[in-house]
Amino acid sequence: MVGDFLICSPATCRCRYFIIIDDLWTVSVWDIISRAFPEGNSSSRIITATTIEDVALACCSYDPGHIFKMKSLSCDHSKELFMRTVFGSGQGCPRQFHAVLDEISRKCGGLPLAITCIATLLARQPETVDPWDYISNFLNQNLRSNPTPVEILKQILNLCYIILPNCLKTCLLYLSVYPENYIILKDDLVKQWIAEDFVCAKEEQDTVEVASSYFDELVSLCLIQRTDINCIKKGRSYIVHPMVFDFIRCKSVEDNFITIINYSQSTVGLIEKIRRLSLHFGSATYATTPASIGLSQVRSLSFIGLLCCMPSLVQFELVRVLILHLQAEDGDTTLPLRGISGMFLLRYLQVRCNFTVELPEQLGCLKHLATLEINARVTAVPSDIVCHPSLLQVRLGAKTKHKHLTLSDVTSSRAMFPDDLSSVPSPDVVQEFELLPPICSFSRLPAWFQRLHGLRDLEVVVRELWEHDVLHLGQLPVLTALSLYVRKPSVSVTFYGKAFPVLKYFKLVSGAFFLIFLEEALPNLQRLKIGFNVHRREMGGNMLVGVHHLLNLQEVAASIGQVTGADDTDRMAAESKLQDAMGKHPCCPSFKVTRVDPIDEEYDLPHPEIQDLSHETESSNKGDEVLNTHEACKDVLSNHQPFQAEVPREDMMKHDDTCVIIQLVKMTSAATFIALMAVGKFYVLVFMVLSSRDEKANNNNNNTVVVENDVTSSTTAPDESTRQ
């Protein structure tokens, strides 16, 4: 940012506040937002930063006494920033660069953005005087004496553009496809560059990694700036500085790279061919695409505006990239996209809207489609979405909270996807797979997920999560991000040694869960996010056992909801347990707790807190339950080597290396409780079936079973308030 003026304005209400408005560029914008601040005399303050003196005067009611003109960096500070960027912190400048360093830093006018940009360019050059002399001569030839900060920045941006490789020039110009001050996600932009064939990757290189390196280089040059608005699993959000965006837009128009039409334009100059069309209509109600332009040759279309203003897609037969960010006043509107089946060259489709989208029944005609992202409701999911030969990234659904959502409210996963993928030609081509409400909720993780060997990012909603489902996912070789939303609480999962070898991000949201991390499990995990509810007197145990084994863990974030019946004591107990677990981690990762609304939960039986315990009933499918669980455990045993078990409840027992204590959980109906653990070199498999009659007969004798080799003894169970 080039901030020449700081304006302090007294604007007050009964509550005192302090607000900073950065990069204010027009008086009209200030006229609009200033009306949101009530007048008063409680000593509140608003600070605005701008490079335009007229805007500064307007912000302080044309009283120059409230304007503070910021000084540029001094010569010494400019050279210090320059040397630190080129040579590294604590390193001095070699003698042969002293003279030219003084000249370049002086031409940068003490502007941090200009200094950083030039210094980053030089840091990539060989340590010879020639690149330094070239930059110094360029600035001397193109800058007049006493240039303004805006003139300095324009010339330095022009210099950066000239020096950039051709592939990076193209990627930089493509940023003008979005409106000014638009939030950009790195993951989206990388996929769009690839779809446009901007990425020059060698045969042995991964195209996504090369495109990501392009993005990172533009960030290092300050041509793209990171924001802290929303930190997501794929990285932070980004924005283009207004000065940089203005330069890029002018270059794009000059080279006929992108045709940009704003809502106020009814006509444009005669253009022989339009290859990329970007319509920035915003919330304008009557904006239209000028009739004078030809659309048949458009290969990339970006539309941001109201649905009623969107041009007919029938005209765009050769389009490869289609970006639609739409709004409609009526949320019951449906956007028909069945016609995209005729866009035979389509590679990238992104739709974000607040209404329903109607997709084709099948995508087989779109043989080049690599990315399908629909951030909205859909009427139906294409039946061949998993079997598509070229589809790499699939994202359907919005990350919004849907209370009381049940399986009957969403499309059945059996209706959408085949259970057996043995006949599918290449299901391992899929790299990203995200299916979220209100589109899909699986009853459990489908078995065919384990065949998606190229899967890097998985995000799904399941009704219940079984441990061997997670075991199968742990064998996927390149899975780096996993997000699971489990509707049925009481999830218990053990992460075994060497499971999830490259996973860096893991998120689990469920009403309640219990996670055990064994040694060498998730060796590369960096970010762990959990979301759960606190229930009345149900948080006695540690839900993150063995978290200290995650040696590369950098960040842990917990979102805690509080259900009816629970109080602040239960919530504080849960937070305390998490704090204790994180306090044992040797690397002291960052830890953050956020209080949220209760997470939706789904039960087979009424919730324990509202269930009448005097009317217990037998389960009608007890035999099936035992059989199914037994088969599941046999499958786990047949595919995994013995491991050294860790006792989950260390605070409740005394044990040695060959002893495992299994606590019996009180149940109101017949159920199966299975514990699968490894003791030394052999497995112990314990089946316990507790019926309500047995429980009533022994209601005065609650026991905990101790399994030690072949010897079983009893100990007194802990108090009910400490039960898991």
XYZ file of C-alpha atoms in Angstrom, residues 77-523:
447
model
C 15.739 2.289 6.150
C 15.248 1.911 2.397
C 18.719 0.405 1.955
C 18.222 -1.853 4.968
C 14.958 -3.249 3.527
C 16.579 -3.615 0.110
C 19.606 -5.540 1.404
C 17.501 -7.779 3.664
C 15.291 -8.747 0.712
C 18.192 -9.390 -1.705
C 20.855 -10.939 0.531
C 18.896 -12.159 3.541
C 18.594 -11.006 7.117
C 21.866 -10.075 8.766
C 23.842 -10.161 5.512
C 25.721 -7.134 4.275
C 25.908 -5.787 0.744
C 29.001 -6.765 -1.287
C 31.272 -3.840 -2.080
C 30.715 -3.930 -5.861
C 26.988 -3.165 -5.352
C 27.309 -0.183 -3.004
C 27.076 2.612 -5.582
C 24.266 1.117 -7.641
C 22.374 0.177 -4.446
C 22.270 3.831 -3.395
C 21.007 4.835 -6.833
C 18.224 2.218 -7.030
C 16.977 2.734 -3.460
C 16.850 6.503 -4.065
C 14.776 5.990 -7.238
C 12.282 3.848 -5.301
C 11.301 6.973 -3.363
C 11.169 5.204 -0.003
C 8.089 3.187 -1.046
C 8.142 -0.292 0.594
C 6.166 -1.905 -2.247
C 8.564 -0.554 -4.864
C 11.660 -1.545 -2.880
C 10.408 -5.073 -2.196
C 9.418 -5.624 -5.812
C 12.792 -4.529 -7.253
C 14.805 -6.320 -4.563
C 12.936 -9.589 -5.130
C 13.714 -9.386 -8.851
C 17.428 -8.900 -8.127
C 17.474 -11.743 -5.594
C 16.632 -14.122 -8.471
C 19.478 -12.848 -10.677
C 23.141 -13.949 -10.660
C 25.330 -11.955 -8.277
C 26.821 -9.752 -10.981
C 26.596 -6.008 -11.492
C 24.898 -6.250 -14.914
C 21.282 -6.822 -13.698
C 21.707 -4.017 -11.161
C 22.988 -1.621 -13.825
C 20.112 -2.550 -16.152
C 17.494 -1.729 -13.511
C 19.245 1.499 -12.526
C 19.440 2.666 -16.165
C 15.784 1.767 -16.764
C 14.626 3.860 -13.815
C 16.825 6.797 -14.836
C 15.405 6.781 -18.361
C 11.723 6.403 -17.431
C 11.376 8.524 -14.308
C 11.405 12.295 -14.427
C 12.888 14.359 -11.635
C 10.737 14.463 -8.485
C 8.244 11.782 -9.611
C 5.075 11.136 -7.641
C 4.650 7.810 -5.776
C 2.100 6.697 -8.362
C 4.542 7.370 -11.227
C 7.307 5.458 -9.429
C 5.092 2.433 -8.901
C 3.871 2.389 -12.494
C 7.404 2.322 -13.874
C 8.556 -0.343 -11.413
C 5.553 -2.506 -12.297
C 6.383 -2.023 -15.964
C 9.970 -3.101 -15.260
C 8.769 -6.219 -13.403
C 6.491 -7.110 -16.285
C 9.322 -6.783 -18.823
C 11.653 -9.036 -16.810
C 9.048 -11.740 -16.061
C 9.172 -14.942 -18.167
C 6.435 -15.162 -20.797
C 4.481 -17.820 -18.903
C 4.350 -15.602 -15.799
C 3.355 -12.569 -17.877
C 0.347 -14.475 -19.181
C -0.646 -15.663 -15.708
C -0.318 -12.123 -14.351
C -2.537 -10.626 -17.065
C -5.175 -13.254 -16.363
C -5.779 -11.684 -12.925
C -7.802 -8.972 -14.661
C -10.556 -11.535 -15.277
C -11.764 -10.656 -11.768
C -13.054 -7.229 -10.666
C -10.934 -4.876 -8.590
C -10.604 -5.808 -4.886
C -12.045 -9.267 -5.573
C -10.963 -12.018 -3.178
C -8.986 -14.673 -5.083
C -8.323 -18.234 -3.946
C -5.008 -19.724 -5.001
C -6.505 -23.132 -5.708
C -9.066 -21.649 -8.120
C -6.551 -19.560 -10.012
C -4.085 -22.438 -10.395
C -6.772 -24.653 -11.965
C -7.850 -21.855 -14.306
C -4.274 -21.290 -15.486
C -3.945 -25.003 -16.239
C -7.258 -25.062 -18.127
C -6.076 -22.078 -20.206
C -2.786 -23.866 -21.076
C -0.688 -21.134 -19.454
C 1.540 -23.543 -17.497
C 4.792 -24.670 -19.120
C 5.554 -27.929 -17.297
C 8.142 -30.417 -18.472
C 7.164 -34.020 -19.027
C 8.426 -35.201 -15.642
C 6.934 -32.246 -13.708
C 3.558 -32.086 -12.006
C 1.453 -29.393 -13.677
C -0.274 -28.345 -10.452
C 3.036 -27.910 -8.633
C 4.457 -25.806 -11.473
C 1.339 -23.602 -11.530
C 1.551 -23.219 -7.745
C 5.163 -22.097 -8.093
C 4.023 -19.423 -10.584
C 1.535 -18.149 -8.040
C 4.106 -18.141 -5.235
C 6.538 -16.149 -7.370
C 3.927 -13.477 -8.094
C 3.210 -13.300 -4.355
C 6.899 -12.881 -3.550
C 7.027 -9.956 -6.000
C 4.071 -8.368 -4.124
C 2.021 -8.456 -7.329
C -0.475 -10.608 -5.407
C -0.999 -9.928 -1.715
C -2.177 -12.361 0.919
C -5.079 -11.414 3.158
C -6.203 -12.784 6.520
C -9.914 -12.704 5.791
C -10.417 -16.453 5.689
C -7.795 -19.086 6.344
C -8.800 -22.348 4.629
C -7.236 -25.730 4.197
C -5.876 -24.937 0.733
C -4.220 -21.715 1.855
C -5.206 -18.150 2.466
C -7.192 -15.835 0.271
C -5.457 -13.217 -1.855
C -6.102 -9.853 -3.432
C -4.419 -7.673 -6.059
C -3.248 -4.220 -4.977
C -5.299 -1.478 -6.720
C -2.190 -0.020 -8.383
C -1.133 -3.446 -9.636
C -4.655 -4.238 -10.816
C -4.889 -0.981 -12.760
C -1.584 -1.766 -14.478
C -2.673 -5.332 -15.324
C -6.020 -4.200 -16.688
C -4.397 -1.621 -18.972
C -1.901 -4.203 -20.263
C -4.675 -6.736 -20.895
C -6.671 -4.255 -22.960
C -3.553 -3.071 -24.782
C -2.605 -6.636 -25.815
C -6.231 -7.694 -26.462
C -5.648 -10.421 -23.894
C -8.990 -10.038 -22.060
C -12.013 -7.970 -23.019
C -13.411 -6.476 -19.816
C -16.902 -4.948 -19.790
C -18.307 -3.208 -16.727
C -22.002 -2.712 -16.016
C -21.883 0.913 -17.214
C -20.572 0.066 -20.706
C -23.190 -0.190 -23.435
C -20.674 -0.108 -26.294
C -17.074 -1.187 -26.795
C -14.520 -0.510 -29.478
C -14.472 -2.737 -32.549
C -12.503 -5.866 -31.677
C -11.781 -8.372 -34.400
C -11.559 -11.407 -32.132
C -12.511 -11.796 -28.490
C -10.759 -14.779 -26.913
C -11.488 -14.036 -23.251
C -14.530 -12.126 -22.082
C -15.025 -10.896 -18.522
C -18.365 -9.285 -17.634
C -18.253 -7.347 -14.352
C -21.892 -6.428 -13.853
C -22.054 -6.553 -10.050
C -25.523 -5.801 -8.721
C -26.585 -3.748 -11.754
C -30.142 -4.711 -12.710
C -30.239 -3.669 -16.371
C -26.663 -4.417 -17.509
C -26.407 -6.170 -20.864
C -23.681 -7.551 -23.079
C -23.059 -5.100 -25.952
C -24.560 -6.388 -29.174
C -21.568 -5.204 -31.200
C -19.188 -7.882 -29.976
C -18.943 -11.367 -31.450
C -19.137 -14.245 -28.989
C -18.580 -17.284 -31.188
C -14.771 -17.241 -30.762
C -14.751 -16.720 -26.960
C -12.678 -19.381 -25.238
C -13.000 -18.100 -21.679
C -16.081 -16.507 -20.116
C -16.265 -14.962 -16.659
C -19.569 -13.489 -15.531
C -20.126 -11.782 -12.167
C -23.564 -10.294 -11.669
C -27.294 -10.952 -11.496
C -28.791 -13.995 -13.177
C -31.191 -11.857 -15.188
C -28.246 -10.099 -16.871
C -26.288 -13.217 -17.863
C -25.977 -13.752 -21.628
C -27.253 -16.962 -23.198
C -24.625 -19.707 -22.987
C -25.706 -21.204 -26.305
C -23.500 -18.660 -28.092
C -20.303 -19.880 -26.397
C -19.603 -23.110 -28.269
C -15.782 -22.993 -28.044
C -15.466 -21.975 -24.402
C -12.866 -23.815 -22.316
C -13.183 -21.965 -19.003
C -16.605 -20.975 -17.678
C -16.846 -18.978 -14.435
C -20.317 -17.941 -13.239
C -20.706 -15.993 -9.972
C -24.415 -15.259 -9.838
C -27.060 -13.789 -7.563
C -30.867 -13.877 -7.754
C -33.497 -12.247 -5.590
C -35.586 -15.425 -5.648
C -33.764 -18.337 -4.053
C -36.195 -20.788 -5.680
C -34.822 -19.969 -9.132
C -33.187 -22.752 -11.155
C -30.246 -22.246 -13.505
C -30.502 -24.734 -16.400
C -27.019 -25.917 -17.384
C -27.983 -28.979 -19.384
C -26.823 -27.100 -22.466
C -23.162 -27.326 -21.435
C -23.156 -30.823 -22.935
C -22.606 -29.053 -26.250
C -19.456 -27.273 -25.022
C -17.173 -30.051 -26.199
C -13.961 -28.156 -25.331
C -15.006 -27.240 -21.776
C -12.234 -27.911 -19.245
C -13.182 -25.852 -16.201
C -16.653 -25.084 -14.813
C -17.201 -23.043 -11.657
C -20.646 -21.880 -10.513
C -21.299 -19.959 -7.309
C -24.843 -18.820 -6.690
C -27.665 -18.630 -4.151
C -30.135 -20.806 -6.077
C -30.426 -24.286 -7.630
C -28.350 -25.494 -10.574
C -29.569 -28.119 -13.037
C -26.689 -30.187 -14.441
C -26.771 -32.684 -17.309
C -27.630 -36.272 -16.418
C -24.205 -37.335 -17.673
C -20.937 -35.570 -18.438
C -19.614 -38.077 -20.966
C -19.801 -35.565 -23.835
C -17.407 -33.231 -22.003
C -14.314 -35.331 -22.646
C -11.889 -32.568 -21.602
C -13.633 -31.473 -18.377
C -11.069 -31.494 -15.550
C -12.710 -29.331 -12.864
C -16.359 -29.264 -11.821
C -17.175 -26.911 -8.938
C -20.799 -26.129 -8.133
C -21.064 -24.117 -4.938
C -24.848 -24.299 -4.791
C -27.765 -26.701 -4.665
C -28.242 -29.045 -7.605
C -31.334 -30.869 -8.848
C -29.367 -34.072 -9.482
C -25.784 -35.255 -9.690
C -24.474 -36.610 -13.013
C -24.373 -40.390 -12.805
C -20.887 -40.714 -14.323
C -19.187 -38.123 -12.132
C -16.776 -40.659 -10.615
C -16.215 -42.629 -13.804
C -15.400 -39.614 -15.977
C -12.043 -40.236 -17.705
C -10.621 -36.699 -17.362
C -12.351 -35.221 -14.291
C -9.675 -34.377 -11.709
C -11.498 -32.106 -9.250
C -15.117 -32.490 -8.143
C -16.792 -30.125 -5.705
C -20.541 -30.100 -5.215
C -22.342 -28.322 -2.394
C -21.908 -25.318 -0.135
C -20.226 -25.192 3.266
C -23.319 -23.941 4.996
C -25.071 -25.113 8.143
C -28.291 -27.042 7.542
C -30.111 -27.765 10.783
C -32.159 -30.934 11.163
C -30.876 -32.308 7.844
C -31.590 -36.031 7.580
C -30.805 -38.648 5.004
C -34.291 -38.327 3.558
C -33.561 -34.685 2.730
C -30.655 -35.410 0.420
C -30.033 -37.520 -2.604
C -29.147 -41.107 -1.794
C -25.523 -41.980 -2.439
C -26.588 -45.365 -3.832
C -28.602 -43.589 -6.513
C -25.676 -41.443 -7.522
C -22.669 -43.741 -7.542
C -22.023 -47.396 -8.310
C -21.137 -49.675 -5.413
C -18.682 -51.627 -7.527
C -16.098 -49.736 -9.552
C -14.363 -52.816 -10.929
C -15.580 -52.020 -14.431
C -14.623 -48.354 -14.327
C -11.681 -47.643 -16.673
C -9.651 -45.256 -14.495
C -11.218 -44.098 -11.218
C -7.782 -43.156 -9.870
C -7.738 -40.057 -12.104
C -9.805 -38.096 -9.536
C -7.608 -35.803 -7.415
C -10.169 -33.773 -5.451
C -13.576 -35.013 -4.353
C -15.896 -32.850 -2.258
C -19.589 -33.614 -1.794
C -21.388 -31.533 0.817
C -24.969 -30.750 1.855
C -27.429 -29.915 0.532
C -26.351 -32.273 -2.266
C -25.157 -35.476 -0.708
C -24.722 -37.259 2.590
C -23.393 -40.818 2.506
C -24.679 -43.399 4.941
C -21.005 -44.361 5.383
C -17.789 -44.028 3.413
C -18.198 -45.965 0.141
C -15.746 -48.810 -0.371
C -14.722 -47.473 -3.783
C -12.990 -44.473 -2.200
C -10.012 -46.727 -1.478
C -9.566 -47.219 -5.247
C -9.062 -43.493 -5.908
C -5.275 -43.758 -5.707
C -4.721 -40.277 -7.133
C -6.984 -38.635 -4.526
C -5.385 -35.629 -2.833
C -8.348 -33.884 -1.244
C -11.467 -35.563 0.175
C -14.364 -33.780 1.890
C -17.640 -35.607 2.518
C -20.557 -35.944 4.930
C -21.315 -39.399 6.320
C -24.017 -40.600 8.656
C -21.625 -42.767 10.651
C -17.907 -43.466 10.570
C -16.437 -46.910 11.098
C -12.851 -47.430 12.095
C -11.952 -49.739 9.217
C -13.273 -47.079 6.792
C -10.564 -44.776 8.089
C -8.007 -47.578 7.831
C -8.739 -47.910 4.127
C -8.436 -44.149 3.585
C -5.105 -44.225 5.420
C -3.643 -46.335 2.633
C -4.251 -43.719 -0.084
C -0.724 -42.714 -1.135
C -1.167 -38.996 -1.985
C -4.090 -37.894 0.230
C -3.021 -34.540 1.706
C -6.333 -33.041 2.938
C -9.213 -34.905 4.605
C -12.425 -33.370 5.979
C -15.118 -35.607 7.477
C -18.490 -34.445 8.783
C -20.139 -37.242 10.769
C -23.809 -36.856 11.643
C -23.998 -39.726 14.125
C -21.953 -38.924 17.264
C -19.755 -41.179 19.409
C -17.140 -41.662 16.681
C -14.163 -43.702 17.864
C -11.142 -43.939 15.567
C -7.607 -45.194 16.075
C -4.894 -43.948 13.718
C -2.293 -46.666 13.358
C 1.411 -46.327 12.710
C 2.346 -45.129 9.206
C -1.288 -44.397 8.316
C -1.928 -41.336 6.130
C 1.744 -40.895 5.163
C 1.381 -37.493 3.425
C -1.746 -36.048 5.085
C -1.181 -32.400 6.085
C -4.727 -31.273 6.936
C -7.354 -33.225 8.873
C -10.769 -31.982 9.940
C -13.387 -33.958 11.858
C -16.781 -32.567 12.850
C -19.167 -34.735 14.863
C -21.401 -34.487 17.900
C -18.881 -36.484 19.930
C -15.771 -38.492 19.115
C -12.724 -40.196 20.573
C -9.442 -40.164 18.606
C -6.324 -42.201 19.341
C -3.077 -41.361 17.551
C -0.506 -44.128 17.780
C 3.193 -43.601 17.292
C 4.228 -42.853 13.676
C 0.630 -42.181 12.618
C -0.008 -39.111 10.423
C 3.722 -38.255 10.297
